[in-house]
Every structure is written in C-alpha cells, then in structure tokens.
Amino acid sequence: MNDLAGKHIVLGLTGGIACYKSAELCRALIKAGATVQVVMTEAAGQFITPVTMQALSQRPVYGSQWDVRADNNMLHINLSREADACLIAPASADFMAKLAQGRADDLLSLLCLARPRQTVPLLIAPAMNREMWSHPATQRNVAQLCADGATVLGVGQGDQACGETGDGRMLEPQELLDDLVAFFQAKPMLGQQVLVTAGPTYEAIDPVRGITNLSSGKMGFAIARAAREAGADVTLVAGPVSLATPRGVRRVDVLSARDMQAAVAQHVGAATVFIACAAVADWRPAVAADQKIKKDGSGLVPELGFVENPDILAAVAQSARAQCRALYCVGFAAESQDLLANAQAKRARKGVPLLVGNIGPATFGQDDNALLLVDEARAQELPRNSKLVLARQLIANIASRIRAGGRNDAG
Ligand code: CTP
C-alpha cells in the first residue's frame, strides 16, 4: 500500500546496534511510497555503513555538516526544508540528551534544531539498554522532548543485544512504519472510545469440534486500526483469527458468541461508538458434549439440536436507547444477494443509525471489499478497494456523522 506516497522522510541513524533494523525500515518506508534521505551520526557509522543505507535509499547519505557536496554549505537547511518529517531511528540515549538540550554539534542534531517545527515533525524511536532507558536522566529527556513537541514512539520489550532483558529495544521496522503512517492520518476521532467486534465466532459441538464461518476478521481489524489512526481509543473484541493486533489497540480474544457478548458487555459502558463487524454465529449446538463424540460403528449420525445465539448488536443498541446513552452503533450485514434491500431491513431490525452492507462470499478472506453504507435516508457506495482504505473511509464517514450530531437510533 502506498500509505506514504508523496512523503519525504529524513531518516536519522544514531549509534546503536538497532541500526541493523534501520536498513529494513528504510526499505519499508520506500515500499510504502516515501522518499528517504538518510543522515547518520559518526557513531551510527560504527554499526552500519553509509554504503548500505545509500543503496537502500537510492540517495547519497550525509553525515557531516562540512560535507562539500552541498554547494551552499547549508546541508542542515537544505535537508530539513524538504522533509515532511524527521524520524530518528535508532535514537540513542546520548542523542536524545543532545536534542533535549538543543545542542547541534553534528549534522543530524543540527538539522533537528534547524527544522521548521510547525511543518516538519520530529519522531523519535529510542533504542538502548534497559538501565539506560529507565534512568531518570533519560526519562527526563523524553519528557522534555515531548514538551518541545517531538513524538517519542516508545520502545519494545525483550532480549537486548547486551544479554539483558527488559524495556529499551527499538520498535520493529513494521511497527515504526505503522506508527509513521498513523501519524500522518487525520484525527477526526480524537476523544472517542471505539469498541469493535471482528472475526467469526466458534460454537463448540464437543471439545474437538465446532461450527464457525468463513469470516477472516480482516475488515474488523482494519476498522480497529483506522479508528486508532484517527485518534480514537480502541478496544477490539476478536473471534478466533490469526491476525496481528493493530498498533495501540486493546484486544480481547473470545471464542463463542456468548463469550463475545460478555466481552462487549464489559467494555461497552466506556464506549462512545460501537462497530459490530463480527460474523456472529446465529445458532449454537443446544448441548456441547463434555467428551469427544465417538462413532459407535452403527452408522447412525449424532442428532445436533441448535439454539439461537444472543443478538449482540441489537441488544447493545436497544440498551443504549433505553438509557438515552450517546452510543453511536454501526452494524454490518454480510449478504449473498439483494444487498440494498437486505441491508435496509437489517438496519431497521437492529435499530441502528448506520448499517454497512457487503457481499459475504465475495469478501470473506480477501484483502479487498466493497461497502454499501445505508442510513435512514439513503445508501452510499464505497467502491472496491483494500479493506484498510475502506476502513479509513468508513471511520471518516462515522466521524462526520457524529460531528453532525448523528442520532443513535434507526430513525
Ligand atoms: N450480530 C450480532 N449478534 C448476532 C448476530 C449478528 O451482534 N448474534 C451483528 C453482526 O456483528 C452484524 C449484524 O449483527 O453487525 C448483522 O449480522 P448478520 O449475521 O448479517 O445478520 P443477522 O442478524 O444474523 O441476520 P441474517 O443472518 O438473517 O442475515
């Protein structure tokens, strides 16, 4: 995906073993459509060569403010004026101390100080030993950098190159890419608490078998990611899927419809928006056997009786209405035919202001989809696109409905 198309990023490397990850980060940024200008401190050059970074970024790498390749001798101005953001990855404890003090005795710190702060944001990916990270001096510098307007992206946790284990690892290249992409997204959902359900549910027949459906969870996960990128605090209640949790999203894993209902009940009190994207099983076996059901050799098949599962969305919408709560509820409809008519009927039946229709068999498991947004007055199509692009469009649409004072009933 070209999430960074048109963006020019100054990627600053300072001294740390995590420089090896910056090579991959550089590739990832370029793959996402950015152009990347690498600037390295002298210490970074002890860990990775400019030749590697030059080959990956397809641009000359700069390290010294005295570099004669700049014909005006103003590298710190030239490089910072053309950037859309400066990302320092890895940022060493020493370099952060330098930035916090406003020192500028090498090209990278000089261009960070000289950059136009209003238009060229500074993002910092710290990387250091856990003792260095937790040291009050480093934490003081982090606080100062944040107060000065920088975005400190946080650190990972785990094994460190020094053999110790703890906080201070640089985030992985994919995590840094996701954070940078999110940074550039508009924030119309700031202050909103969004609760999303995603994926299928699994209804047990016995301890080793059950019934489920073909939902992959990709649409719901994309919605959770898009809501987070848009500034919301997001909780994702996920049925059994093997997808990575979007950055910054709180995830609750569940199995059955009743587990999902319990998890939703636990989190919906704090929510201002509820997006029910899960493909909840409509029925479950009336009795789940305690032990595996065995063939008895008679050729007879077990008789499975079914009972209906609770309708999570309808119940949440109904209870919010009864309590006059400002909870904006959005439903999904996975249909196989007559999308508009089915979606309109479902919207009214569920008692929600907005219902998003899609054709289930055409989208389950795929990376793209097409959506039909149905409200009381009209239907609007979001044409086929990747699920993440559609999720961002849907979140922007929901945000504008909320801004316009959207009612939380079916109308
Ligand atoms: N939904 C829910 N709880 C259920 C069933 C559905 O919360 N037990 C939610 C889904 O998350 C979705 C919407 O209701 O937002 C519609 O789901 P869908 O399965 O398409 O509709 P059903 O109500 O099950 O209707 P039908 O199967 O008859 O089409």
Coordinates of C-alpha atoms and ligand atoms in Angstrom, one line a residue:
M1 CA 0.0 0.0 0.0
N2 CA 1.2 3.4 -0.9
D3 CA 0.4 4.9 2.5
L4 CA 3.4 7.3 2.4
A5 CA 3.1 8.3 -1.2
G6 CA 4.5 11.8 -1.7
K7 CA 6.1 11.9 1.7
H8 CA 9.8 12.8 2.1
I9 CA 11.3 11.4 5.3
V10 CA 14.7 12.3 6.8
L11 CA 15.7 9.0 8.4
G12 CA 18.3 9.8 11.1
L13 CA 20.5 7.0 12.5
T14 CA 22.5 7.4 15.7
G15 CA 24.8 4.9 17.5
G16 CA 23.2 1.7 18.5
I17 CA 23.0 -2.0 17.5
A18 CA 19.4 -1.4 16.3
C19 CA 20.9 0.3 13.2
Y20 CA 20.6 -3.1 11.6
K21 CA 16.8 -2.7 11.8
S22 CA 17.0 0.7 10.2
A23 CA 18.1 -0.9 6.9
E24 CA 14.8 -2.8 6.8
L25 CA 12.9 0.3 8.0
C26 CA 14.4 2.3 5.1
R27 CA 13.2 -0.4 2.6
A28 CA 9.7 -0.4 4.2
L29 CA 9.4 3.3 4.0
I30 CA 10.3 3.3 0.3
K31 CA 8.0 0.4 -0.3
A32 CA 5.2 2.5 1.3
G33 CA 5.8 5.2 -1.3
A34 CA 8.1 7.6 0.7
T35 CA 11.4 9.1 -0.5
V36 CA 14.0 8.7 2.2
Q37 CA 17.0 10.9 3.0
V38 CA 19.4 9.1 5.4
V39 CA 21.5 11.1 7.7
M40 CA 23.9 9.3 10.1
T41 CA 25.9 10.3 13.1
E42 CA 29.5 9.2 13.3
A43 CA 28.5 6.6 16.0
A44 CA 25.9 5.2 13.6
G45 CA 28.7 4.5 11.1
Q46 CA 30.2 2.1 13.7
F47 CA 27.2 -0.1 13.4
I48 CA 26.1 0.1 9.7
T49 CA 27.9 1.6 6.7
P50 CA 26.6 4.5 4.7
V51 CA 27.1 2.3 1.6
T52 CA 24.3 0.0 2.8
M53 CA 21.9 2.9 3.5
Q54 CA 22.8 4.6 0.3
A55 CA 22.0 1.5 -1.7
L56 CA 18.7 1.1 0.1
S57 CA 17.6 4.7 -0.1
Q58 CA 19.0 5.3 -3.6
R59 CA 20.3 8.6 -2.4
P60 CA 23.6 9.9 -1.1
V61 CA 23.9 9.5 2.7
Y62 CA 25.1 12.6 4.7
G63 CA 26.9 12.5 8.0
S64 CA 28.9 15.8 8.3
Q65 CA 27.8 19.4 8.3
W66 CA 31.1 20.1 6.5
D67 CA 30.2 17.8 3.5
V68 CA 31.4 19.7 0.4
R69 CA 28.7 18.0 -1.8
A70 CA 26.3 20.8 -0.7
D71 CA 27.2 23.7 -2.9
N72 CA 25.7 26.3 -0.5
N73 CA 27.3 24.7 2.6
M74 CA 23.8 24.6 4.2
L75 CA 23.0 20.9 4.5
H76 CA 21.1 21.4 7.7
I77 CA 18.8 23.9 6.0
N78 CA 18.5 22.0 2.7
L79 CA 17.7 18.7 4.2
S80 CA 15.3 19.9 6.8
R81 CA 13.3 22.2 4.5
E82 CA 12.5 19.5 2.0
A83 CA 11.3 16.9 4.7
D84 CA 7.7 16.1 5.6
A85 CA 9.0 14.5 8.9
C86 CA 12.3 13.6 10.6
L87 CA 12.4 10.1 12.1
I88 CA 15.4 9.3 14.3
A89 CA 15.7 5.5 14.4
P90 CA 17.6 4.4 16.4
A91 CA 17.8 7.4 18.8
S92 CA 20.5 6.7 21.4
A93 CA 20.3 8.0 25.0
D94 CA 23.1 10.4 24.2
F95 CA 21.4 11.8 21.1
M96 CA 18.2 12.3 22.9
A97 CA 20.1 14.2 25.7
K98 CA 21.6 16.3 23.0
L99 CA 18.2 17.1 21.4
A100 CA 16.7 17.8 24.8
Q101 CA 19.4 20.4 25.4
G102 CA 19.2 21.9 21.9
R103 CA 22.8 21.1 21.1
A104 CA 23.8 21.0 17.5
D105 CA 27.4 19.8 17.1
D106 CA 26.8 17.3 14.3
L107 CA 24.7 17.4 11.1
L108 CA 21.7 15.3 12.5
S109 CA 21.2 17.3 15.7
L110 CA 21.8 20.5 13.8
L111 CA 19.1 19.8 11.3
C112 CA 16.7 18.7 14.0
L113 CA 17.2 22.0 15.7
A114 CA 17.1 24.0 12.4
R115 CA 13.9 22.3 11.1
P116 CA 10.7 24.4 10.8
R117 CA 8.9 22.9 13.8
Q118 CA 5.4 23.7 12.6
T119 CA 5.7 21.9 9.3
V120 CA 8.4 19.2 9.9
P121 CA 7.5 17.0 12.9
L122 CA 10.2 15.1 14.7
L123 CA 9.6 11.5 15.6
I124 CA 12.0 9.6 17.9
A125 CA 12.4 5.8 18.2
P126 CA 14.7 5.2 21.2
A127 CA 17.0 2.2 21.4
M128 CA 19.1 1.4 24.4
N129 CA 19.9 -0.9 27.3
R130 CA 17.1 -1.2 29.8
E131 CA 19.0 0.6 32.6
M132 CA 19.8 3.5 30.3
W133 CA 16.1 3.7 29.2
S134 CA 14.8 3.7 32.8
H135 CA 17.4 6.1 34.1
P136 CA 15.8 9.3 35.4
A137 CA 18.1 11.4 33.2
T138 CA 16.8 9.6 30.0
Q139 CA 13.1 9.8 31.2
R140 CA 13.7 13.5 32.0
N141 CA 14.9 13.9 28.4
V142 CA 12.0 12.0 27.0
A143 CA 9.6 14.3 28.9
Q144 CA 11.5 17.4 27.7
L145 CA 11.4 16.2 24.1
C146 CA 7.6 15.6 24.3
A147 CA 7.2 19.0 25.9
D148 CA 9.2 20.5 23.0
G149 CA 6.7 18.9 20.5
A150 CA 8.5 15.8 19.5
T151 CA 6.7 12.4 19.3
V152 CA 8.6 9.7 21.1
L153 CA 7.3 6.4 19.7
G154 CA 8.1 4.2 22.7
V155 CA 10.3 1.2 23.0
G156 CA 9.9 -2.6 22.7
Q157 CA 10.4 -5.1 25.4
G158 CA 12.5 -8.3 25.3
D159 CA 16.1 -9.6 24.8
Q160 CA 18.7 -6.9 24.4
A161 CA 22.0 -7.1 22.5
C162 CA 23.9 -6.8 25.8
G163 CA 22.3 -10.0 27.1
E164 CA 19.9 -8.4 29.4
T165 CA 16.1 -8.4 29.1
G166 CA 13.7 -5.5 29.5
D167 CA 12.4 -2.3 28.0
G168 CA 14.5 -0.3 25.6
R169 CA 14.6 -2.2 22.3
M170 CA 13.9 -0.2 19.2
L171 CA 10.4 -1.0 17.9
E172 CA 10.4 -3.3 14.9
P173 CA 10.5 -1.8 11.4
Q174 CA 6.9 -2.7 10.7
E175 CA 5.8 -1.1 14.0
L176 CA 7.7 2.0 13.2
L177 CA 6.2 2.1 9.7
D178 CA 2.7 1.7 11.1
D179 CA 3.3 4.4 13.7
L180 CA 4.5 6.8 11.0
V181 CA 1.6 6.1 8.7
A182 CA -0.8 6.6 11.6
F183 CA 1.0 9.9 12.5
F184 CA 0.1 11.3 9.1
Q185 CA -3.6 10.3 9.2
A186 CA -6.2 13.0 10.1
K187 CA -7.6 12.7 13.7
P188 CA -11.4 13.2 13.5
M189 CA -12.0 10.5 16.2
L190 CA -9.9 12.1 18.9
G191 CA -11.7 11.7 22.3
Q192 CA -13.9 8.9 21.0
Q193 CA -13.9 5.4 22.7
V194 CA -14.5 2.9 19.9
L195 CA -15.5 -0.7 20.6
V196 CA -15.2 -3.1 17.6
T197 CA -16.2 -6.7 17.2
A198 CA -14.4 -8.7 14.5
G199 CA -14.0 -12.2 13.0
P200 CA -16.2 -15.3 13.3
T201 CA -17.3 -17.0 16.4
Y202 CA -16.8 -20.7 17.2
E203 CA -19.6 -22.7 18.7
A204 CA -18.4 -26.0 20.3
I205 CA -20.1 -29.3 19.5
D206 CA -17.6 -31.2 21.7
P207 CA -14.1 -30.5 22.9
V208 CA -12.6 -31.0 19.5
R209 CA -15.3 -29.9 17.0
G210 CA -17.4 -26.9 16.5
I211 CA -19.2 -24.7 13.9
T212 CA -17.9 -21.5 12.6
N213 CA -17.9 -19.4 9.4
L214 CA -15.5 -18.1 6.8
S215 CA -15.0 -14.6 8.3
S216 CA -11.3 -13.8 8.4
G217 CA -11.6 -10.8 10.7
K218 CA -9.6 -8.6 8.2
M219 CA -12.3 -6.0 7.9
G220 CA -12.9 -5.6 11.6
F221 CA -9.1 -5.4 12.3
A222 CA -8.8 -2.8 9.6
I223 CA -11.6 -0.8 11.2
A224 CA -9.9 -1.0 14.6
R225 CA -6.6 0.2 13.0
A226 CA -8.3 3.0 11.1
A227 CA -10.2 4.2 14.3
R228 CA -6.9 4.2 16.2
E229 CA -5.1 6.0 13.4
A230 CA -7.9 8.6 13.5
G231 CA -7.2 9.3 17.2
A232 CA -9.7 7.1 19.0
D233 CA -9.1 4.8 22.0
V234 CA -9.9 1.4 20.6
T235 CA -11.0 -1.9 22.1
L236 CA -11.2 -4.9 19.7
V237 CA -13.2 -8.0 20.6
A238 CA -11.9 -10.6 18.3
G239 CA -13.2 -14.1 17.5
P240 CA -10.7 -16.8 16.6
V241 CA -8.5 -15.4 13.9
S242 CA -4.7 -15.3 13.4
L243 CA -4.2 -11.6 12.7
A244 CA -1.7 -9.3 14.3
T245 CA -3.2 -6.7 16.7
P246 CA -3.2 -3.3 15.2
R247 CA -0.7 -0.9 16.9
G248 CA -2.2 0.8 20.0
V249 CA -5.4 -1.3 20.0
R250 CA -6.6 -3.1 23.1
R251 CA -7.6 -6.7 22.1
V252 CA -9.8 -9.1 23.8
D253 CA -9.9 -12.6 22.3
V254 CA -13.1 -14.6 22.5
L255 CA -14.4 -17.9 21.0
S256 CA -18.2 -18.2 21.1
A257 CA -21.0 -15.7 20.6
R258 CA -21.7 -15.8 24.3
D259 CA -18.1 -15.0 25.1
M260 CA -18.2 -12.1 22.7
Q261 CA -21.4 -10.9 24.3
A262 CA -19.8 -11.0 27.7
A263 CA -16.7 -9.1 26.5
V264 CA -18.8 -6.5 24.8
A265 CA -20.9 -6.1 27.9
Q266 CA -17.7 -5.5 29.9
H267 CA -16.3 -2.8 27.6
V268 CA -19.4 -1.1 26.1
G269 CA -20.0 1.1 29.2
A270 CA -17.0 3.2 28.3
A271 CA -17.6 3.3 24.6
T272 CA -19.0 6.2 22.5
V273 CA -19.0 4.2 19.3
F274 CA -19.8 0.5 18.8
I275 CA -19.0 -1.1 15.4
A276 CA -20.3 -4.7 15.2
C277 CA -18.3 -6.2 12.3
A278 CA -18.1 -9.7 13.6
A279 CA -19.8 -12.6 11.8
V280 CA -21.5 -13.9 14.9
A281 CA -22.9 -17.5 14.6
D282 CA -26.6 -17.2 14.6
W283 CA -27.0 -20.6 16.3
R284 CA -25.0 -22.9 18.5
P285 CA -25.4 -26.5 19.4
A286 CA -28.0 -26.8 22.1
V287 CA -25.7 -29.0 24.1
A288 CA -21.9 -29.1 23.8
A289 CA -20.7 -32.6 24.7
D290 CA -18.1 -32.8 27.6
Q291 CA -16.2 -35.5 25.8
K292 CA -15.5 -36.1 22.1
I293 CA -18.5 -37.7 20.4
K294 CA -17.3 -41.1 19.0
K295 CA -18.6 -43.1 16.1
D296 CA -20.2 -46.2 17.6
G297 CA -20.0 -48.3 14.4
S298 CA -23.8 -48.3 13.9
G299 CA -23.6 -45.8 11.0
L300 CA -26.0 -43.5 12.9
V301 CA -25.1 -39.8 13.0
P302 CA -25.4 -37.7 16.1
E303 CA -28.5 -35.5 16.3
L304 CA -27.5 -31.9 16.8
G305 CA -30.1 -29.6 18.1
F306 CA -29.5 -25.8 17.8
V307 CA -30.5 -22.8 19.9
E308 CA -30.3 -19.2 18.8
N309 CA -27.4 -17.0 20.0
P310 CA -28.0 -13.6 21.6
D311 CA -28.0 -10.7 19.1
I312 CA -25.2 -8.7 20.5
L313 CA -25.6 -5.6 18.3
A314 CA -29.4 -5.4 18.7
A315 CA -29.1 -5.7 22.4
V316 CA -26.4 -3.1 22.7
A317 CA -28.3 -0.6 20.5
Q318 CA -31.6 -1.3 22.4
S319 CA -30.0 -0.8 25.9
A320 CA -28.2 2.4 24.8
R321 CA -31.5 3.8 23.6
A322 CA -33.3 2.8 26.8
Q323 CA -30.6 4.6 28.8
C324 CA -30.5 7.6 26.4
R325 CA -26.8 7.0 26.1
A326 CA -24.9 8.7 23.3
L327 CA -23.5 5.5 21.8
Y328 CA -23.3 5.5 18.0
C329 CA -23.9 2.0 16.8
V330 CA -22.9 0.7 13.4
G331 CA -23.9 -2.8 12.2
F332 CA -22.6 -4.9 9.3
A333 CA -24.6 -7.1 7.0
A334 CA -22.9 -10.0 5.2
E335 CA -25.4 -10.9 2.5
S336 CA -25.3 -13.2 -0.5
Q337 CA -27.9 -11.3 -2.6
D338 CA -30.2 -8.2 -2.7
L339 CA -27.7 -6.2 -0.7
L340 CA -29.6 -2.9 -0.6
A341 CA -33.0 -4.4 0.4
N342 CA -31.4 -6.8 3.0
A343 CA -29.3 -4.0 4.5
Q344 CA -32.2 -1.6 4.8
A345 CA -34.3 -4.2 6.5
K346 CA -31.5 -5.3 8.8
R347 CA -30.7 -1.7 9.8
A348 CA -34.3 -1.2 10.9
R349 CA -34.4 -4.6 12.7
K350 CA -31.2 -3.9 14.6
G351 CA -32.3 -0.4 15.5
V352 CA -29.0 1.3 14.4
P353 CA -28.5 4.5 12.5
L354 CA -25.9 3.1 10.1
L355 CA -25.6 -0.3 8.5
V356 CA -22.7 -1.4 6.3
G357 CA -23.6 -4.0 3.7
N358 CA -21.2 -6.2 1.9
I359 CA -21.4 -9.4 -0.1
G360 CA -20.1 -12.1 2.3
P361 CA -18.9 -14.8 -0.2
A362 CA -17.1 -12.1 -2.3
T363 CA -15.1 -10.7 0.6
F364 CA -14.5 -13.3 3.3
G365 CA -10.8 -13.9 3.5
Q366 CA -10.0 -11.3 0.8
D367 CA -7.8 -8.2 1.2
D368 CA -10.3 -6.0 -0.6
N369 CA -14.1 -5.4 -0.4
A370 CA -16.8 -3.0 -1.5
L371 CA -19.2 -1.5 1.0
L372 CA -22.7 0.0 0.9
L373 CA -23.5 2.5 3.7
V374 CA -27.2 2.5 4.5
D375 CA -28.8 5.1 6.8
E376 CA -32.3 6.2 7.3
A377 CA -32.3 8.4 4.2
R378 CA -30.1 6.9 1.6
A379 CA -27.4 4.4 0.5
Q380 CA -23.9 5.3 -0.4
E381 CA -21.4 3.0 -2.1
L382 CA -17.8 2.8 -1.2
P383 CA -16.3 1.2 -4.3
R384 CA -14.0 -1.8 -4.2
N385 CA -10.7 -1.1 -2.5
S386 CA -8.4 -2.6 0.1
K387 CA -10.1 -3.2 3.4
L388 CA -7.8 -0.7 5.1
V389 CA -8.6 2.1 2.7
L390 CA -12.4 1.3 3.0
A391 CA -12.0 1.2 6.8
R392 CA -10.4 4.7 6.8
Q393 CA -13.2 6.0 4.6
L394 CA -15.8 4.4 6.9
I395 CA -14.2 5.8 10.0
A396 CA -14.1 9.3 8.4
N397 CA -17.8 8.9 7.5
I398 CA -18.8 7.8 11.0
A399 CA -16.7 10.7 12.5
S400 CA -18.6 13.2 10.3
R401 CA -22.0 11.7 11.3
I402 CA -21.1 12.0 15.0
R403 CA -19.9 15.6 14.4
A404 CA -23.2 16.4 12.7
G405 CA -24.9 15.1 15.9
G406 CA -26.0 11.8 14.4
R407 CA -28.8 10.1 16.3
N408 CA -28.1 6.7 17.9
D409 CA -31.3 5.0 16.8
A410 CA -32.7 3.7 13.5
G411 CA -34.7 7.0 12.9
Ligands
CTP1 N1 -24.8 -9.6 15.1 C1 -24.6 -9.6 16.4 N2 -25.0 -10.8 17.1 C2 -25.6 -11.8 16.5 C3 -25.7 -11.8 15.1 C4 -25.3 -10.6 14.4 O1 -24.1 -8.7 17.0 N3 -25.9 -12.9 17.2 C5 -24.4 -8.4 14.3 C6 -23.2 -8.6 13.4 O2 -22.0 -8.3 14.0 C7 -23.5 -7.6 12.3 C8 -25.0 -7.5 12.3 O3 -25.4 -8.0 13.5 O4 -23.1 -6.2 12.7 C9 -25.7 -8.4 11.2 O5 -25.2 -9.7 11.2 P1 -25.7 -10.7 10.1 O6 -25.2 -12.1 10.5 O7 -25.5 -10.3 8.8 O8 -27.3 -10.6 10.4 P2 -28.3 -11.5 11.2 O9 -28.9 -10.7 12.2 O10 -27.6 -12.7 11.7 O11 -29.3 -11.8 10.1 P3 -29.4 -13.0 9.0 O12 -28.3 -14.0 9.4 O13 -30.7 -13.4 9.0 O14 -29.0 -12.3 7.7

